[in-house]
Each structure stands twice: as structure tokens, then as C-alpha cells.
Tab-separated table of N, CA and C in Angstrom:
chain	number	residue	atom	x	y	z
A	587	MET	N	1.040	-1.389	-0.329
A	587	MET	CA	-0.037	-0.368	-0.041
A	587	MET	C	0.813	1.112	0.165
A	588	THR	N	0.800	2.357	-0.765
A	588	THR	CA	1.523	2.924	-0.936
A	588	THR	C	0.964	4.634	-0.103
A	589	ARG	N	1.760	5.413	1.064
A	589	ARG	CA	1.394	6.204	1.642
A	589	ARG	C	0.415	7.318	0.925
A	590	PRO	N	-0.030	7.834	1.481
A	590	PRO	CA	-0.813	9.163	0.371
A	590	PRO	C	0.383	10.035	0.828
A	591	ASP	N	1.197	10.060	1.937
A	591	ASP	CA	2.031	11.300	2.292
A	591	ASP	C	3.442	10.733	1.628
A	592	HIS	N	3.540	10.094	0.932
A	592	HIS	CA	4.612	9.372	0.622
A	592	HIS	C	5.612	10.987	0.134
A	593	GLN	N	6.797	10.636	0.365
A	593	GLN	CA	7.596	11.302	0.201
A	593	GLN	C	9.040	11.228	-0.276
A	594	PRO	N	9.875	12.019	-1.133
A	594	PRO	CA	11.068	10.837	-1.410
A	594	PRO	C	12.518	10.370	-0.459
A	595	PRO	N	12.970	9.670	-0.039
A	595	PRO	CA	13.821	9.316	1.046
A	595	PRO	C	14.438	10.898	1.070
A	596	ARG	N	14.631	10.953	2.485
A	596	ARG	CA	15.838	12.012	3.275
A	596	ARG	C	16.884	10.837	3.428
A	597	ALA	N	17.645	11.885	4.713
A	597	ALA	CA	18.979	11.503	4.832
A	597	ALA	C	18.924	10.962	6.635
A	598	ASP	N	17.302	10.592	6.850
A	598	ASP	CA	16.997	10.144	8.401
A	598	ASP	C	17.930	8.837	8.264
A	599	PRO	N	18.426	8.169	9.607
A	599	PRO	CA	18.864	7.134	9.331
A	599	PRO	C	17.540	5.810	9.094
A	600	ALA	N	18.374	4.434	8.573
A	600	ALA	CA	17.156	3.657	8.510
A	600	ALA	C	16.349	2.761	9.668
A	601	PRO	N	15.011	2.624	9.303
A	601	PRO	CA	14.543	1.869	10.308
A	601	PRO	C	15.136	0.771	11.052
A	602	SER	N	14.828	0.803	12.260
A	602	SER	CA	15.840	-0.967	12.669
A	602	SER	C	15.272	-1.817	12.121
A	603	TRP	N	14.440	-2.214	11.918
A	603	TRP	CA	13.560	-3.159	10.639
A	603	TRP	C	14.611	-3.607	9.256
A	604	SER	N	14.714	-2.614	8.853
A	604	SER	CA	15.518	-2.507	7.582
A	604	SER	C	16.953	-3.366	7.930
A	605	ILE	N	16.339	-4.547	6.917
A	605	ILE	CA	18.112	-5.485	6.602
A	605	ILE	C	18.886	-4.907	6.008
A	606	GLU	N	18.860	-3.649	4.570
A	606	GLU	CA	19.523	-3.998	4.034
A	606	GLU	C	19.556	-2.697	3.260
A	607	PRO	N	20.383	-1.878	2.197
A	607	PRO	CA	20.112	-0.353	2.284
A	607	PRO	C	19.248	-0.581	0.692
A	608	CYS	N	18.782	0.639	0.388
A	608	CYS	CA	17.850	0.723	-0.576
A	608	CYS	C	18.086	0.679	-1.940
A	609	PRO	N	17.701	0.377	-2.916
A	609	PRO	CA	18.348	0.255	-4.177
A	609	PRO	C	18.383	1.158	-4.906
A	610	PRO	N	19.186	1.583	-5.688
A	610	PRO	CA	19.753	3.126	-5.802
A	610	PRO	C	18.157	3.872	-6.777
A	611	TRP	N	17.429	2.996	-7.258
A	611	TRP	CA	16.068	3.679	-7.869
A	611	TRP	C	15.149	3.494	-6.766
A	612	CYS	N	15.278	3.180	-5.639
A	612	CYS	CA	13.982	3.796	-4.486
A	612	CYS	C	13.961	5.218	-4.369
A	613	VAL	N	12.196	5.180	-4.245
A	613	VAL	CA	12.219	6.774	-3.535
A	613	VAL	C	11.095	6.722	-2.614
A	614	ARG	N	11.024	5.677	-2.404
A	614	ARG	CA	9.863	5.771	-0.960
A	614	ARG	C	10.666	5.795	0.464
A	615	GLU	N	9.800	6.802	1.148
A	615	GLU	CA	10.657	6.750	2.396
A	615	GLU	C	10.179	5.997	3.514
A	616	HIS	N	11.453	5.147	3.745
A	616	HIS	CA	11.027	3.662	4.878
A	616	HIS	C	10.622	4.527	6.171
A	617	ARG	N	9.542	4.283	7.576
A	617	ARG	CA	9.470	4.828	8.526
A	617	ARG	C	9.530	3.714	10.221
A	618	GLU	N	10.119	4.203	10.622
A	618	GLU	CA	10.153	3.083	12.047
A	618	GLU	C	8.677	2.262	12.118
A	619	ASP	N	7.847	2.693	12.253
A	619	ASP	CA	6.182	2.634	12.064
A	619	ASP	C	5.581	1.665	10.652
A	620	ASP	N	6.484	1.756	10.095
A	620	ASP	CA	5.756	1.178	8.374
A	620	ASP	C	5.632	-0.462	9.080
A	621	HIS	N	4.024	-0.499	8.337
A	621	HIS	CA	3.249	-2.140	8.715
A	621	HIS	C	4.371	-3.193	8.098
A	622	PRO	N	4.597	-4.223	8.365
A	622	PRO	CA	4.944	-5.326	7.487
A	622	PRO	C	4.780	-5.383	6.317
A	623	GLU	N	3.407	-5.151	5.809
A	623	GLU	CA	3.184	-5.053	4.446
A	623	GLU	C	3.899	-4.163	3.542
A	624	ASP	N	4.187	-2.864	4.263
A	624	ASP	CA	4.420	-1.960	3.214
A	624	ASP	C	5.882	-1.461	3.840
A	625	ARG	N	6.650	-2.622	3.685
A	625	ARG	CA	8.125	-2.619	4.034
A	625	ARG	C	8.472	-2.840	2.548
A	626	TYR	N	9.092	-2.200	1.601
A	626	TYR	CA	9.242	-2.559	0.268
A	626	TYR	C	9.500	-1.617	-0.395
A	627	HIS	N	10.451	-1.328	-1.551
A	627	HIS	CA	11.667	-0.591	-1.822
A	627	HIS	C	10.367	-0.185	-3.539
A	628	GLN	N	10.440	1.119	-3.659
A	628	GLN	CA	9.108	1.494	-4.762
A	628	GLN	C	10.055	2.646	-5.323
A	629	GLY	N	10.319	2.572	-7.062
A	629	GLY	CA	10.573	3.306	-7.785
A	629	GLY	C	9.905	4.630	-8.227
A	630	GLU	N	10.249	5.218	-8.341
A	630	GLU	CA	9.199	6.790	-8.724
A	630	GLU	C	8.434	6.231	-10.204
A	631	ALA	N	6.968	6.843	-9.989
A	631	ALA	CA	6.353	6.234	-11.091
A	631	ALA	C	6.329	7.260	-12.358
A	632	ALA	N	6.226	6.402	-13.101
A	632	ALA	CA	5.799	7.280	-14.491
A	632	ALA	C	4.253	6.855	-14.910
A	633	GLN	N	3.594	8.145	-15.739
A	633	GLN	CA	2.365	8.053	-16.009
A	633	GLN	C	2.065	8.082	-17.153
A	634	LEU	N	1.313	7.180	-17.798
A	634	LEU	CA	1.273	6.682	-19.316
A	634	LEU	C	-0.513	6.988	-19.827
A	635	PRO	N	-0.597	8.054	-20.352
A	635	PRO	CA	-2.302	7.992	-20.963
A	635	PRO	C	-2.144	6.778	-22.084
A	636	VAL	N	-3.235	6.620	-21.884
A	636	VAL	CA	-2.968	4.732	-22.899
A	636	VAL	C	-4.967	5.375	-23.518
A	637	VAL	N	-5.417	4.281	-24.640
A	637	VAL	CA	-6.850	4.059	-24.948
A	637	VAL	C	-6.829	2.526	-24.340
A	638	ALA	N	-8.132	2.210	-23.710
A	638	ALA	CA	-8.015	0.870	-23.463
A	638	ALA	C	-9.194	0.083	-23.272
A	639	GLY	N	-9.596	-0.441	-23.270
A	639	GLY	CA	-10.589	-1.358	-22.989
A	639	GLY	C	-11.223	-3.024	-22.122
A	640	HIS	N	-12.004	-3.352	-22.455
A	640	HIS	CA	-12.039	-4.753	-21.701
A	640	HIS	C	-12.515	-5.907	-22.761
A	641	THR	N	-11.935	-6.536	-22.305
A	641	THR	CA	-12.116	-8.056	-23.440
A	641	THR	C	-13.476	-8.416	-23.487
A	642	ASP	N	-13.918	-8.428	-22.280
A	642	ASP	CA	-15.453	-9.386	-22.272
A	642	ASP	C	-16.411	-8.453	-22.856
A	643	THR	N	-16.355	-7.853	-23.747
A	643	THR	CA	-17.565	-7.434	-24.566
A	643	THR	C	-17.422	-7.252	-25.638
A	644	ILE	N	-18.595	-7.252	-26.231
A	644	ILE	CA	-18.594	-7.515	-28.047
A	644	ILE	C	-19.147	-6.449	-28.799
A	645	PRO	N	-18.760	-5.486	-29.982
A	645	PRO	CA	-17.499	-5.748	-30.195
A	645	PRO	C	-16.395	-4.734	-28.845
A	646	MET	N	-15.284	-5.270	-28.095
A	646	MET	CA	-14.326	-5.050	-27.440
A	646	MET	C	-14.041	-3.883	-27.561
A	647	THR	N	-13.839	-3.172	-28.936
A	647	THR	CA	-13.795	-1.851	-28.834
A	647	THR	C	-15.031	-1.130	-28.503
A	648	ALA	N	-16.027	-1.199	-28.481
A	648	ALA	CA	-17.556	-0.755	-27.371
A	648	ALA	C	-17.211	-0.395	-26.107
A	649	THR	N	-15.931	-0.637	-25.504
A	649	THR	CA	-15.600	-0.175	-24.028
A	649	THR	C	-14.335	0.805	-23.624
A	650	LEU	N	-13.772	0.896	-25.417
A	650	LEU	CA	-12.632	1.712	-25.121
A	650	LEU	C	-12.662	3.084	-24.666
A	651	GLN	N	-11.820	3.278	-23.793
A	651	GLN	CA	-11.717	5.029	-23.203
A	651	GLN	C	-10.170	5.300	-22.539
A	652	ALA	N	-10.509	6.157	-22.348
A	652	ALA	CA	-9.139	7.143	-22.180
A	652	ALA	C	-8.532	6.740	-20.411
A	653	VAL	N	-7.293	6.451	-20.559
A	653	VAL	CA	-6.972	5.804	-18.877
A	653	VAL	C	-5.187	5.865	-18.651
A	654	GLU	N	-5.272	6.236	-17.752
A	654	GLU	CA	-3.953	6.587	-17.275
A	654	GLU	C	-3.512	5.745	-16.973
A	655	LEU	N	-2.120	5.319	-17.124
A	655	LEU	CA	-1.484	4.111	-16.159
A	655	LEU	C	-0.182	4.845	-15.429
A	656	THR	N	-0.235	3.914	-14.477
A	656	THR	CA	0.912	4.131	-13.665
A	656	THR	C	1.855	2.956	-13.294
A	657	ILE	N	3.483	3.010	-13.756
A	657	ILE	CA	4.272	2.061	-13.934
A	657	ILE	C	5.296	2.629	-13.016
A	658	ARG	N	5.519	1.499	-11.925
A	658	ARG	CA	6.636	1.224	-11.049
A	658	ARG	C	7.240	0.324	-10.708
A	659	GLN	N	8.267	0.800	-10.360
A	659	GLN	CA	9.723	-0.976	-9.959
A	659	GLN	C	9.302	-1.057	-8.563
A	660	GLY	N	9.523	-2.123	-7.844
A	660	GLY	CA	9.385	-2.653	-6.481
A	660	GLY	C	10.242	-3.910	-6.043
A	661	ARG	N	10.021	-3.432	-4.567
A	661	ARG	CA	11.077	-5.256	-4.380
A	661	ARG	C	10.884	-5.068	-2.540
A	662	HIS	N	10.279	-5.915	-2.023
A	662	HIS	CA	9.966	-6.024	-0.723
A	662	HIS	C	11.301	-6.176	0.329
A	663	HIS	N	11.494	-5.652	1.097
A	663	HIS	CA	12.684	-5.628	2.024
A	663	HIS	C	12.987	-7.040	2.258
A	664	GLY	N	14.155	-7.390	2.315
A	664	GLY	CA	14.598	-8.714	2.226
A	664	GLY	C	14.645	-10.294	1.360
A	665	HIS	N	13.811	-9.529	0.317
A	665	HIS	CA	13.749	-10.407	-1.070
A	665	HIS	C	14.720	-9.884	-2.246
A	666	ALA	N	14.631	-10.966	-3.370
A	666	ALA	CA	15.485	-10.445	-4.422
A	666	ALA	C	14.837	-10.244	-5.284
A	667	LEU	N	13.873	-10.758	-5.552
A	667	LEU	CA	12.680	-10.193	-6.645
A	667	LEU	C	12.358	-9.172	-6.695
A	668	GLU	N	12.375	-8.605	-7.840
A	668	GLU	CA	11.571	-7.166	-8.279
A	668	GLU	C	10.773	-7.078	-9.641
A	669	TRP	N	9.959	-6.441	-9.507
A	669	TRP	CA	8.791	-6.281	-10.222
A	669	TRP	C	8.420	-5.018	-10.486
A	670	LEU	N	7.948	-4.725	-11.557
A	670	LEU	CA	7.001	-3.975	-12.219
A	670	LEU	C	5.389	-3.894	-12.031
A	671	ALA	N	5.009	-3.235	-11.476
A	671	ALA	CA	3.602	-2.787	-11.143
A	671	ALA	C	2.825	-2.287	-12.452
A	672	ILE	N	1.936	-2.336	-13.008
A	672	ILE	CA	1.715	-1.469	-13.857
A	672	ILE	C	-0.127	-1.676	-13.618
A	673	GLU	N	-0.705	-0.055	-13.146
A	673	GLU	CA	-2.110	-0.174	-12.621
A	673	GLU	C	-2.815	0.875	-13.539
A	674	ALA	N	-3.956	0.649	-13.769
A	674	ALA	CA	-4.967	1.766	-14.693
A	674	ALA	C	-4.957	3.170	-12.968
A	675	ASP	N	-5.424	4.163	-13.639
A	675	ASP	CA	-5.546	5.123	-12.140
A	675	ASP	C	-6.606	4.939	-11.488
A	676	ASP	N	-7.629	4.203	-11.740
A	676	ASP	CA	-8.951	3.935	-11.179
A	676	ASP	C	-8.782	2.423	-10.343
A	677	GLN	N	-7.597	1.831	-10.752
A	677	GLN	CA	-7.441	0.744	-9.637
A	677	GLN	C	-7.816	-0.459	-9.550
A	678	HIS	N	-9.135	-0.049	-10.766
A	678	HIS	CA	-10.053	-1.504	-10.688
A	678	HIS	C	-9.977	-1.987	-12.517
A	679	SER	N	-9.673	-1.527	-12.934
A	679	SER	CA	-9.610	-1.837	-14.224
A	679	SER	C	-8.252	-2.691	-15.073
A	680	LEU	N	-7.472	-2.325	-14.034
A	680	LEU	CA	-6.169	-3.056	-15.181
A	680	LEU	C	-5.233	-2.828	-13.804
A	681	ARG	N	-4.658	-4.446	-13.759
A	681	ARG	CA	-3.623	-4.333	-12.543
A	681	ARG	C	-2.701	-5.558	-13.381
A	682	LEU	N	-1.132	-5.015	-13.454
A	682	LEU	CA	-0.342	-6.099	-13.883
A	682	LEU	C	0.719	-6.243	-12.726
A	683	LEU	N	1.494	-7.147	-12.639
A	683	LEU	CA	2.327	-6.931	-11.804
A	683	LEU	C	3.497	-8.385	-11.827
A	684	LEU	N	4.086	-7.556	-13.005
A	684	LEU	CA	5.369	-8.654	-13.918
A	684	LEU	C	6.707	-8.491	-12.972
A	685	THR	N	7.676	-10.002	-13.067
A	685	THR	CA	8.527	-9.676	-12.552
A	685	THR	C	9.609	-9.079	-13.397
A	686	LEU	N	10.779	-8.509	-13.293
A	686	LEU	CA	11.321	-8.182	-14.552
A	686	LEU	C	11.730	-8.390	-15.988
A	687	GLU	N	11.967	-10.510	-15.362
A	687	GLU	CA	11.829	-11.040	-16.686
A	687	GLU	C	10.859	-11.278	-17.943
A	688	SER	N	9.520	-11.118	-16.980
A	688	SER	CA	8.762	-11.356	-17.268
A	688	SER	C	8.118	-9.584	-18.323
A	689	ALA	N	8.603	-8.689	-17.777
A	689	ALA	CA	8.804	-7.269	-18.295
A	689	ALA	C	9.613	-7.637	-19.514
A	690	ARG	N	10.666	-7.766	-19.640
A	690	ARG	CA	11.463	-7.590	-20.669
A	690	ARG	C	11.224	-8.559	-21.878
A	691	SER	N	10.359	-10.027	-21.605
A	691	SER	CA	9.876	-10.422	-22.931
A	691	SER	C	8.436	-9.674	-23.235
A	692	LEU	N	7.731	-9.614	-22.069
A	692	LEU	CA	6.721	-8.448	-22.961
A	692	LEU	C	7.141	-7.719	-23.396
A	693	THR	N	8.086	-6.732	-23.438
A	693	THR	CA	8.946	-5.768	-24.441
A	693	THR	C	9.119	-6.477	-25.709
A	694	THR	N	9.724	-7.559	-25.560
A	694	THR	CA	10.218	-8.335	-26.861
A	694	THR	C	9.545	-8.075	-27.732
A	695	HIS	N	7.969	-8.680	-27.065
A	695	HIS	CA	6.836	-9.184	-28.411
A	695	HIS	C	5.970	-8.190	-28.356
A	696	LEU	N	5.988	-6.988	-28.112
A	696	LEU	CA	4.988	-6.121	-27.993
A	696	LEU	C	5.647	-5.367	-29.498
A	697	ALA	N	7.419	-5.250	-29.404
A	697	ALA	CA	8.245	-4.942	-30.257
A	697	ALA	C	8.043	-5.433	-31.562
A	698	ARG	N	8.205	-6.963	-31.345
A	698	ARG	CA	7.615	-8.070	-32.700
A	698	ARG	C	6.450	-7.462	-33.287
A	699	HIS	N	5.165	-7.374	-32.331
A	699	HIS	CA	4.162	-6.968	-32.668
A	699	HIS	C	3.785	-6.159	-34.037
A	700	LEU	N	4.185	-4.758	-33.179
A	700	LEU	CA	4.470	-3.772	-33.426
A	700	LEU	C	5.710	-3.267	-34.635
A	701	GLY	N	6.210	-4.363	-35.231
A	701	GLY	CA	6.875	-4.144	-35.856
A	701	GLY	C	8.318	-3.556	-35.886
A	702	ILE	N	8.369	-2.895	-34.813
A	702	ILE	CA	10.181	-2.192	-34.485
A	702	ILE	C	11.670	-3.116	-34.280
A	703	ASP	N	11.139	-4.492	-34.264
A	703	ASP	CA	12.172	-5.484	-33.611
A	703	ASP	C	13.069	-5.734	-35.139
A	704	GLY	N	12.458	-5.303	-36.089
A	704	GLY	CA	13.575	-5.518	-37.505
A	704	GLY	C	12.917	-7.002	-37.786
A	705	GLN	N	12.356	-7.401	-37.612
A	705	GLN	CA	11.652	-9.020	-37.827
A	705	GLN	C	10.279	-8.786	-38.297
A	706	ARG	N	9.867	-7.796	-38.916
A	706	ARG	CA	7.978	-8.254	-39.444
A	706	ARG	C	8.282	-7.384	-40.774
């Protein structure tokens, strides 16, 4: 859960529960009273306006609408697995959580489908 009062990290000492330094991309402020579920590293959010719809409607294009996607990197404290979260601004219509390996694979396949990898 992202805190509504999120601020970039300061030079404050690390909380006592912190067992590792922040990765260079982490912008999340870690506090002594963070709930264990909130103890994760988080990268700066990128906003991406897209047009998207639902695949359970016929025709699918009938549900197309403007959506703002937020993309950010994360990793739980004490874990090696990093991920990319891709979420719609309304937090209900789209949410993907991909490992970095899966995100790279998705990028490769998107490039192929768009004909920008030189193989189309």
C-alpha cells in the first residue's frame, strides 16, 4: 500500500527493521512504524495515458476509454525478486504485476507485434 503522504527518501537513519540498503532506484520513505506489508522499495512512478477497453465485451472496441496507467518498480525488503506494477488510475480496470524478466519478455513481444524489432 502506498502512503498518501509519500515523500522522497531523506537522509534520516534507516528504520531498525531495515535489513538492507535501498536500491538506487528507490524513492520511498521508510519509517520505523511502517506495517510489515508496507516494507518495500518503490521506484518513481511513470504516468502513461492510453486508450484501453475490456475483452469481455463484443465488440471489444465498444468499451474503449482514456485511462492513465502508472508504472513503477518495486521489491519487498529482504527479497531479491523485483517487479514492475502497471496499474490503471481507477485501480479497478487494470493491474499487472510482472517480474523484471517477464516485463523484458513482454517488451520483446510488443516490439515484434509493432514491427519495431526489425523482424516484421
